[in-house]
mmCIF file of C-alpha atoms and ligand atoms in Angstrom:
data_model
loop_
_atom_site.group_PDB
_atom_site.id
_atom_site.type_symbol
_atom_site.label_atom_id
_atom_site.label_comp_id
_atom_site.label_asym_id
_atom_site.label_seq_id
_atom_site.Cartn_x
_atom_site.Cartn_y
_atom_site.Cartn_z
ATOM 1 C CA MET L 12 15.187 -17.617 1.229
ATOM 2 C CA ARG L 13 13.621 -14.606 2.989
ATOM 3 C CA ILE L 14 11.139 -12.705 0.777
ATOM 4 C CA ASP L 15 9.383 -9.419 1.689
ATOM 5 C CA PHE L 16 8.011 -7.487 -1.297
ATOM 6 C CA HIS L 17 5.378 -5.187 0.263
ATOM 7 C CA THR L 18 7.208 -2.110 1.595
ATOM 8 C CA HIS L 19 7.012 1.678 1.181
ATOM 9 C CA SER L 20 9.579 4.412 0.533
ATOM 10 C CA THR L 21 9.633 8.202 0.347
ATOM 11 C CA ALA L 22 8.163 7.824 -3.163
ATOM 12 C CA SER L 23 4.850 7.565 -1.258
ATOM 13 C CA ASP L 24 4.345 7.469 2.525
ATOM 14 C CA GLY L 25 7.421 5.610 3.781
ATOM 15 C CA THR L 26 10.099 7.558 5.662
ATOM 16 C CA GLU L 27 13.184 6.007 4.016
ATOM 17 C CA THR L 28 14.424 6.523 0.459
ATOM 18 C CA PRO L 29 14.262 3.523 -1.893
ATOM 19 C CA ALA L 30 18.029 2.991 -1.472
ATOM 20 C CA GLU L 31 17.683 3.148 2.318
ATOM 21 C CA VAL L 32 14.933 0.506 2.207
ATOM 22 C CA MET L 33 17.279 -1.748 0.192
ATOM 23 C CA ARG L 34 20.051 -1.306 2.792
ATOM 24 C CA ALA L 35 17.586 -1.973 5.601
ATOM 25 C CA ALA L 36 16.617 -5.175 3.777
ATOM 26 C CA VAL L 37 20.213 -6.396 3.987
ATOM 27 C CA ALA L 38 20.267 -5.576 7.700
ATOM 28 C CA ALA L 39 17.025 -7.555 8.116
ATOM 29 C CA GLY L 40 18.595 -10.581 6.405
ATOM 30 C CA LEU L 41 16.280 -10.521 3.367
ATOM 31 C CA ASP L 42 17.164 -12.085 0.005
ATOM 32 C CA VAL L 43 14.227 -10.721 -2.003
ATOM 33 C CA ILE L 44 12.891 -7.211 -1.340
ATOM 34 C CA GLY L 45 10.192 -5.254 -3.162
ATOM 35 C CA LEU L 46 8.691 -1.799 -3.151
ATOM 36 C CA CYS L 47 4.907 -1.410 -3.352
ATOM 37 C CA ASP L 48 4.530 2.331 -2.932
ATOM 38 C CA HIS L 49 0.994 3.688 -3.094
ATOM 39 C CA ASP L 50 -0.053 4.470 -6.693
ATOM 40 C CA THR L 51 3.477 5.143 -7.951
ATOM 41 C CA THR L 52 6.490 3.421 -9.514
ATOM 42 C CA LEU L 53 8.784 6.394 -8.793
ATOM 43 C CA GLY L 54 11.031 4.420 -6.432
ATOM 44 C CA TRP L 55 11.812 1.574 -8.813
ATOM 45 C CA VAL L 56 14.868 2.994 -10.609
ATOM 46 C CA GLU L 57 16.782 3.911 -7.452
ATOM 47 C CA ALA L 58 15.789 0.664 -5.712
ATOM 48 C CA THR L 59 16.769 -1.489 -8.703
ATOM 49 C CA ALA L 60 20.262 -0.003 -8.795
ATOM 50 C CA GLU L 61 20.853 -0.233 -5.052
ATOM 51 C CA ALA L 62 19.467 -3.777 -4.803
ATOM 52 C CA ALA L 63 21.772 -4.894 -7.636
ATOM 53 C CA ALA L 64 24.766 -3.322 -5.885
ATOM 54 C CA LEU L 65 23.842 -5.138 -2.671
ATOM 55 C CA GLY L 66 23.154 -8.514 -4.315
ATOM 56 C CA LEU L 67 19.436 -8.477 -3.490
ATOM 57 C CA GLU L 68 16.650 -9.565 -5.824
ATOM 58 C CA PHE L 69 14.239 -6.634 -6.312
ATOM 59 C CA VAL L 70 10.491 -6.964 -6.985
ATOM 60 C CA PRO L 71 8.998 -3.833 -8.606
ATOM 61 C CA GLY L 72 5.446 -3.389 -7.350
ATOM 62 C CA VAL L 73 2.700 -0.878 -6.661
ATOM 63 C CA GLU L 74 0.003 -0.803 -3.965
ATOM 64 C CA VAL L 75 -2.929 0.313 -6.097
ATOM 65 C CA SER L 76 -5.716 2.234 -4.339
ATOM 66 C CA THR L 77 -9.096 0.827 -5.395
ATOM 67 C CA ARG L 78 -12.698 1.009 -4.200
ATOM 68 C CA HIS L 79 -15.724 -1.223 -3.934
ATOM 69 C CA ALA L 80 -19.164 -0.309 -2.575
ATOM 70 C CA GLY L 81 -17.794 2.838 -0.977
ATOM 71 C CA ARG L 82 -14.912 1.151 0.801
ATOM 72 C CA SER L 83 -11.201 1.438 0.130
ATOM 73 C CA ILE L 84 -9.371 -1.746 -0.963
ATOM 74 C CA HIS L 85 -5.613 -2.007 -1.545
ATOM 75 C CA LEU L 86 -4.337 -4.159 -4.407
ATOM 76 C CA LEU L 87 -0.685 -5.133 -4.859
ATOM 77 C CA ALA L 88 0.495 -5.209 -8.469
ATOM 78 C CA LEU L 89 3.773 -7.132 -8.823
ATOM 79 C CA TRP L 90 5.959 -6.668 -11.931
ATOM 80 C CA PRO L 91 3.461 -4.552 -13.932
ATOM 81 C CA SER L 92 4.796 -2.961 -17.114
ATOM 82 C CA ILE L 93 5.123 0.811 -16.940
ATOM 83 C CA ASP L 94 4.853 0.841 -20.730
ATOM 84 C CA ASP L 95 1.178 -0.088 -20.379
ATOM 85 C CA ALA L 96 -0.767 3.147 -20.891
ATOM 86 C CA ALA L 97 -3.947 2.052 -19.106
ATOM 87 C CA PHE L 98 -1.998 1.003 -16.011
ATOM 88 C CA VAL L 99 0.052 4.204 -15.900
ATOM 89 C CA GLN L 100 -3.070 6.359 -16.418
ATOM 90 C CA MET L 101 -4.944 4.500 -13.686
ATOM 91 C CA LEU L 102 -2.228 5.447 -11.182
ATOM 92 C CA ALA L 103 -1.950 9.047 -12.409
ATOM 93 C CA LYS L 104 -5.693 9.635 -12.088
ATOM 94 C CA THR L 105 -5.684 8.450 -8.472
ATOM 95 C CA ARG L 106 -2.606 10.513 -7.596
ATOM 96 C CA GLU L 107 -4.309 13.647 -8.927
ATOM 97 C CA ALA L 108 -7.464 12.901 -6.934
ATOM 98 C CA ARG L 109 -5.313 12.433 -3.834
ATOM 99 C CA VAL L 110 -3.954 15.985 -4.086
ATOM 100 C CA GLU L 111 -7.431 17.537 -4.160
ATOM 101 C CA ARG L 112 -8.564 15.266 -1.312
ATOM 102 C CA ALA L 113 -5.527 16.165 0.830
ATOM 103 C CA ARG L 114 -6.333 19.851 0.316
ATOM 104 C CA GLN L 115 -9.911 19.196 1.459
ATOM 105 C CA ILE L 116 -8.792 17.380 4.607
ATOM 106 C CA VAL L 117 -6.302 20.153 5.374
ATOM 107 C CA SER L 118 -8.967 22.869 4.949
ATOM 108 C CA LEU L 119 -11.257 21.026 7.348
ATOM 109 C CA LEU L 120 -8.472 20.593 9.900
ATOM 110 C CA ALA L 121 -7.347 24.207 9.488
ATOM 111 C CA GLU L 122 -10.733 25.368 10.819
ATOM 112 C CA ASP L 123 -9.804 23.898 14.209
ATOM 113 C CA TYR L 124 -6.010 23.546 14.264
ATOM 114 C CA ALA L 125 -2.956 25.580 13.291
ATOM 115 C CA LEU L 126 -2.213 23.615 10.144
ATOM 116 C CA GLU L 127 -1.090 25.006 6.799
ATOM 117 C CA TRP L 128 -1.075 23.451 3.351
ATOM 118 C CA ASP L 129 2.549 24.501 2.762
ATOM 119 C CA SER L 130 3.663 22.454 5.734
ATOM 120 C CA VAL L 131 1.822 19.373 4.430
ATOM 121 C CA ALA L 132 3.256 19.950 0.941
ATOM 122 C CA SER L 133 6.771 20.115 2.367
ATOM 123 C CA LYS L 134 6.231 16.803 4.191
ATOM 124 C CA ALA L 135 5.249 15.266 0.843
ATOM 125 C CA GLU L 136 8.225 16.768 -1.003
ATOM 126 C CA GLY L 137 9.989 14.082 -3.005
ATOM 127 C CA ALA L 138 6.929 11.833 -2.902
ATOM 128 C CA GLU L 139 4.897 11.333 -6.050
ATOM 129 C CA THR L 140 1.821 10.287 -4.050
ATOM 130 C CA ILE L 141 0.422 12.376 -1.216
ATOM 131 C CA GLY L 142 -1.488 10.717 1.613
ATOM 132 C CA ARG L 143 -2.782 11.148 5.134
ATOM 133 C CA PRO L 144 0.630 10.223 6.621
ATOM 134 C CA HIS L 145 2.031 13.487 5.210
ATOM 135 C CA ILE L 146 -0.800 15.400 6.880
ATOM 136 C CA ALA L 147 0.001 13.464 10.066
ATOM 137 C CA ASP L 148 3.649 14.547 9.860
ATOM 138 C CA ALA L 149 2.597 18.205 9.493
ATOM 139 C CA LEU L 150 0.270 17.820 12.503
ATOM 140 C CA VAL L 151 3.195 16.433 14.502
ATOM 141 C CA GLU L 152 5.382 19.372 13.451
ATOM 142 C CA ALA L 153 2.615 21.798 14.444
ATOM 143 C CA GLY L 154 2.505 20.151 17.875
ATOM 144 C CA VAL L 155 -1.128 19.058 17.493
ATOM 145 C CA VAL L 156 -0.272 15.363 17.987
ATOM 146 C CA THR L 157 2.915 13.504 18.915
ATOM 147 C CA THR L 158 3.130 10.708 16.309
ATOM 148 C CA ARG L 159 1.645 9.480 13.015
ATOM 149 C CA ASP L 160 -0.213 6.812 14.971
ATOM 150 C CA THR L 161 -1.909 9.301 17.315
ATOM 151 C CA ALA L 162 -2.731 11.549 14.346
ATOM 152 C CA PHE L 163 -4.632 8.619 12.793
ATOM 153 C CA ASP L 164 -6.269 7.662 16.086
ATOM 154 C CA ASP L 165 -7.449 11.192 16.854
ATOM 155 C CA LEU L 166 -7.947 13.076 13.578
ATOM 156 C CA LEU L 167 -7.261 11.181 10.356
ATOM 157 C CA GLY L 168 -9.116 7.876 10.697
ATOM 158 C CA SER L 169 -11.932 7.057 8.282
ATOM 159 C CA ASP L 170 -14.449 7.630 11.110
ATOM 160 C CA SER L 171 -13.139 11.158 11.774
ATOM 161 C CA PRO L 172 -15.216 14.243 10.861
ATOM 162 C CA TYR L 173 -12.117 15.506 9.024
ATOM 163 C CA TYR L 174 -11.961 12.418 6.797
ATOM 164 C CA VAL L 175 -12.499 12.816 3.065
ATOM 165 C CA PRO L 176 -12.253 9.828 0.648
ATOM 166 C CA HIS L 177 -10.576 10.067 -2.752
ATOM 167 C CA TYR L 178 -11.435 8.686 -6.184
ATOM 168 C CA ALA L 179 -10.012 5.240 -6.914
ATOM 169 C CA PRO L 180 -10.860 2.692 -9.641
ATOM 170 C CA GLU L 181 -13.324 -0.134 -8.971
ATOM 171 C CA VAL L 182 -11.315 -3.072 -7.598
ATOM 172 C CA GLY L 183 -12.391 -5.576 -10.305
ATOM 173 C CA ASP L 184 -11.436 -3.143 -13.062
ATOM 174 C CA ALA L 185 -8.081 -2.525 -11.354
ATOM 175 C CA VAL L 186 -7.376 -6.289 -11.174
ATOM 176 C CA GLU L 187 -7.985 -6.538 -14.931
ATOM 177 C CA THR L 188 -5.832 -3.502 -15.654
ATOM 178 C CA VAL L 189 -2.948 -5.021 -13.657
ATOM 179 C CA VAL L 190 -3.265 -8.334 -15.524
ATOM 180 C CA GLU L 191 -3.391 -6.523 -18.892
ATOM 181 C CA ALA L 192 -0.151 -4.761 -17.886
ATOM 182 C CA GLY L 193 1.506 -8.138 -17.328
ATOM 183 C CA GLY L 194 1.387 -7.718 -13.563
ATOM 184 C CA VAL L 195 0.370 -10.172 -10.866
ATOM 185 C CA PRO L 196 -2.518 -8.908 -8.678
ATOM 186 C CA VAL L 197 -2.545 -9.782 -4.968
ATOM 187 C CA LEU L 198 -5.046 -8.349 -2.482
ATOM 188 C CA ALA L 199 -3.168 -6.417 0.240
ATOM 189 C CA HIS L 200 -4.253 -7.112 3.837
ATOM 190 C CA PRO L 201 -7.811 -8.198 2.851
ATOM 191 C CA GLY L 202 -8.570 -9.112 6.459
ATOM 192 C CA ALA L 203 -7.460 -5.822 8.022
ATOM 193 C CA ASP L 204 -10.322 -4.653 10.164
ATOM 194 C CA GLY L 205 -10.566 -0.913 9.501
ATOM 195 C CA ARG L 206 -14.076 -0.183 10.864
ATOM 196 C CA GLY L 207 -15.045 -3.840 10.362
ATOM 197 C CA ALA L 208 -14.424 -3.479 6.648
ATOM 198 C CA VAL L 209 -12.707 -6.755 5.725
ATOM 199 C CA VAL L 210 -12.971 -7.866 2.080
ATOM 200 C CA PRO L 211 -15.834 -10.415 2.079
ATOM 201 C CA ASP L 212 -15.594 -13.949 0.639
ATOM 202 C CA SER L 213 -18.088 -13.149 -2.121
ATOM 203 C CA LEU L 214 -16.006 -10.253 -3.454
ATOM 204 C CA ILE L 215 -12.760 -12.261 -3.325
ATOM 205 C CA GLU L 216 -14.491 -15.019 -5.310
ATOM 206 C CA ALA L 217 -15.673 -12.503 -7.896
ATOM 207 C CA LEU L 218 -12.159 -11.038 -8.180
ATOM 208 C CA VAL L 219 -10.703 -14.472 -8.955
ATOM 209 C CA GLY L 220 -12.941 -14.377 -12.034
ATOM 210 C CA ARG L 221 -11.287 -11.081 -13.039
ATOM 211 C CA GLY L 222 -7.744 -12.473 -12.667
ATOM 212 C CA LEU L 223 -6.802 -12.182 -8.990
ATOM 213 C CA VAL L 224 -3.784 -14.395 -8.209
ATOM 214 C CA GLY L 225 -3.000 -14.037 -4.517
ATOM 215 C CA LEU L 226 -4.071 -13.028 -1.027
ATOM 216 C CA GLU L 227 -1.755 -11.357 1.482
ATOM 217 C CA VAL L 228 -2.641 -13.653 4.383
ATOM 218 C CA ASP L 229 0.348 -13.008 6.626
ATOM 219 C CA HIS L 230 0.163 -9.351 7.674
ATOM 220 C CA ARG L 231 0.295 -7.788 11.125
ATOM 221 C CA ASP L 232 -3.194 -6.271 10.800
ATOM 222 C CA HIS L 233 -4.784 -9.756 10.575
ATOM 223 C CA SER L 234 -6.219 -11.596 13.564
ATOM 224 C CA ALA L 235 -5.765 -15.371 13.865
ATOM 225 C CA ALA L 236 -9.421 -15.823 12.853
ATOM 226 C CA GLU L 237 -8.925 -13.693 9.711
ATOM 227 C CA ARG L 238 -5.826 -15.670 8.704
ATOM 228 C CA GLU L 239 -7.845 -18.851 9.066
ATOM 229 C CA ARG L 240 -10.663 -17.485 6.872
ATOM 230 C CA LEU L 241 -8.173 -16.326 4.235
ATOM 231 C CA VAL L 242 -6.252 -19.630 4.216
ATOM 232 C CA GLY L 243 -9.596 -21.348 3.615
ATOM 233 C CA LEU L 244 -10.172 -19.115 0.585
ATOM 234 C CA VAL L 245 -6.627 -19.695 -0.702
ATOM 235 C CA VAL L 246 -7.231 -23.453 -0.644
ATOM 236 C CA ARG L 247 -10.773 -23.360 -2.026
ATOM 237 C CA LEU L 248 -10.081 -20.851 -4.820
ATOM 238 C CA GLY L 249 -6.554 -21.998 -5.752
ATOM 239 C CA LEU L 250 -4.921 -18.691 -4.802
ATOM 240 C CA VAL L 251 -1.344 -17.953 -3.708
ATOM 241 C CA ARG L 252 -0.755 -17.174 -0.021
ATOM 242 C CA THR L 253 1.645 -14.275 0.494
ATOM 243 C CA GLY L 254 2.983 -12.445 3.527
ATOM 244 C CA ALA L 255 4.886 -9.202 3.983
ATOM 245 C CA SER L 256 5.836 -6.504 6.447
ATOM 246 C CA ASP L 257 4.141 -3.449 4.846
ATOM 247 C CA TYR L 258 7.212 -1.582 6.122
ATOM 248 C CA HIS L 259 6.939 2.251 6.217
ATOM 249 C CA GLY L 260 10.318 3.063 7.845
ATOM 250 C CA THR L 261 9.737 4.945 11.098
ATOM 251 C CA GLY L 262 6.203 5.858 9.951
ATOM 252 C CA LYS L 263 4.694 2.649 11.329
ATOM 253 C CA GLN L 264 5.618 -0.079 13.817
ATOM 254 C CA ASN L 265 5.914 -2.717 11.035
ATOM 255 C CA ARG L 266 9.458 -4.188 10.833
ATOM 256 C CA LEU L 267 11.043 -5.582 7.655
ATOM 257 C CA GLY L 268 10.819 -9.372 7.471
ATOM 258 C CA GLU L 269 8.228 -9.674 10.243
ATOM 259 C CA ASN L 270 6.021 -11.538 7.728
ATOM 260 C CA LEU L 271 7.375 -13.309 4.652
ATOM 261 C CA THR L 272 6.289 -15.035 1.439
ATOM 262 C CA THR L 273 7.567 -18.612 1.067
ATOM 263 C CA PRO L 274 9.857 -19.502 -1.869
ATOM 264 C CA GLU L 275 7.119 -21.861 -3.169
ATOM 265 C CA ALA L 276 4.516 -19.082 -3.163
ATOM 266 C CA TYR L 277 7.020 -16.694 -4.752
ATOM 267 C CA ALA L 278 7.618 -19.200 -7.557
ATOM 268 C CA ALA L 279 3.847 -19.480 -8.080
ATOM 269 C CA LEU L 280 3.560 -15.675 -8.380
ATOM 270 C CA GLN L 281 6.372 -15.596 -10.925
ATOM 271 C CA ALA L 282 4.700 -18.394 -12.892
ATOM 272 C CA ALA L 283 1.569 -16.199 -13.118
ATOM 273 C CA ARG L 284 3.461 -13.425 -14.966
ATOM 274 C CA ARG L 285 2.915 -13.163 -18.667
HETATM 275 P P1 AMP N 328 -4.250 7.362 2.566
HETATM 276 O O1 AMP N 328 -3.451 6.581 1.576
HETATM 277 O O2 AMP N 328 -4.063 8.821 2.415
HETATM 278 O O3 AMP N 328 -5.701 6.985 2.613
HETATM 279 O O4 AMP N 328 -3.660 6.987 4.001
HETATM 280 C C1 AMP N 328 -3.590 5.630 4.356
HETATM 281 C C2 AMP N 328 -2.172 5.262 4.730
HETATM 282 O O5 AMP N 328 -1.939 5.758 6.032
HETATM 283 C C3 AMP N 328 -1.931 3.771 4.814
HETATM 284 O O6 AMP N 328 -1.304 3.317 3.656
HETATM 285 C C4 AMP N 328 -0.976 3.618 5.940
HETATM 286 O O7 AMP N 328 0.345 3.583 5.471
HETATM 287 C C5 AMP N 328 -1.102 4.871 6.749
HETATM 288 N N1 AMP N 328 -1.709 4.618 8.058
HETATM 289 C C6 AMP N 328 -2.917 4.131 8.321
HETATM 290 N N2 AMP N 328 -3.111 4.034 9.650
HETATM 291 C C7 AMP N 328 -1.974 4.461 10.227
HETATM 292 C C8 AMP N 328 -1.552 4.599 11.565
HETATM 293 N N3 AMP N 328 -2.357 4.269 12.586
HETATM 294 N N4 AMP N 328 -0.322 5.065 11.790
HETATM 295 C C9 AMP N 328 0.485 5.390 10.771
HETATM 296 N N5 AMP N 328 0.135 5.288 9.480
HETATM 297 C C10 AMP N 328 -1.084 4.828 9.210
HETATM 298 FE FE1 FE N 329 0.930 3.510 3.494
HETATM 299 FE FE1 FE N 330 -2.314 -0.889 2.384
HETATM 300 ZN ZN1 ZN N 331 1.180 -0.977 2.150
#
């Protein structure tokens, strides 16, 4: 059984619609496919219908933006209830903060480049969550850079003078909110080395105390040494080891199915639902 539940659609910063991601999952030979769009569940309804029509099992998820000690941490929430007010409000608050932050980044960039807010807004049309990839797409259209990747390398990275952070809930609070909503919290790419900012052992240990269930060990942004560290934590703390593509359509190099979650780990995640 081939399982890949961390992917993105046009509901956030992916380039394919939820239905297109489901069809791409069939082409990639997947049996279980999920959507974990950033801070939104908008894609779930369309994906659920298309997955059912295609005979795929669909995992409804969200990649929740969180923070800790000034750094950004991504948290996957699998199967959370959208009837849980605290969970829904947590996402809405972050989405609103993202709009203001995108405007700030665009004003900074507009001092030096021919970039307009309307162009960024049109790149985010149809998405419920705006992010730097939409600004990247507008920069490509304006001819400032050639791809999303070069936009991040040159102008949008967290070390860039044009970078502005956005509000996000404290990671421990977010873990608890996901659990309260009946969801299963899994840290997304905790060993991804954005400016040396991997999630440290001590914080992962503390998050287990708040209800953390899994670690996304198998992800393309992890070095062999990071995978080894994370596997050690999985064993020591009794966590579930997951893996996924973090597919963004043509917006990133990541290919569907390039990393997978084993059926045993998937069963353990399902057993953690309540
Ligand atoms: P934001 O959510 O606005 O902070 O932007 C972060 C998002 O940008 C991540 O979720 C990635 O999907 C995307 N991203 C980060 N680095 C790159 C890159 N080098 N190329 C394309 N997309 C990227
Ligand atoms: Fe993304
Ligand atoms: Fe992420
Ligand atoms: Zn992601």
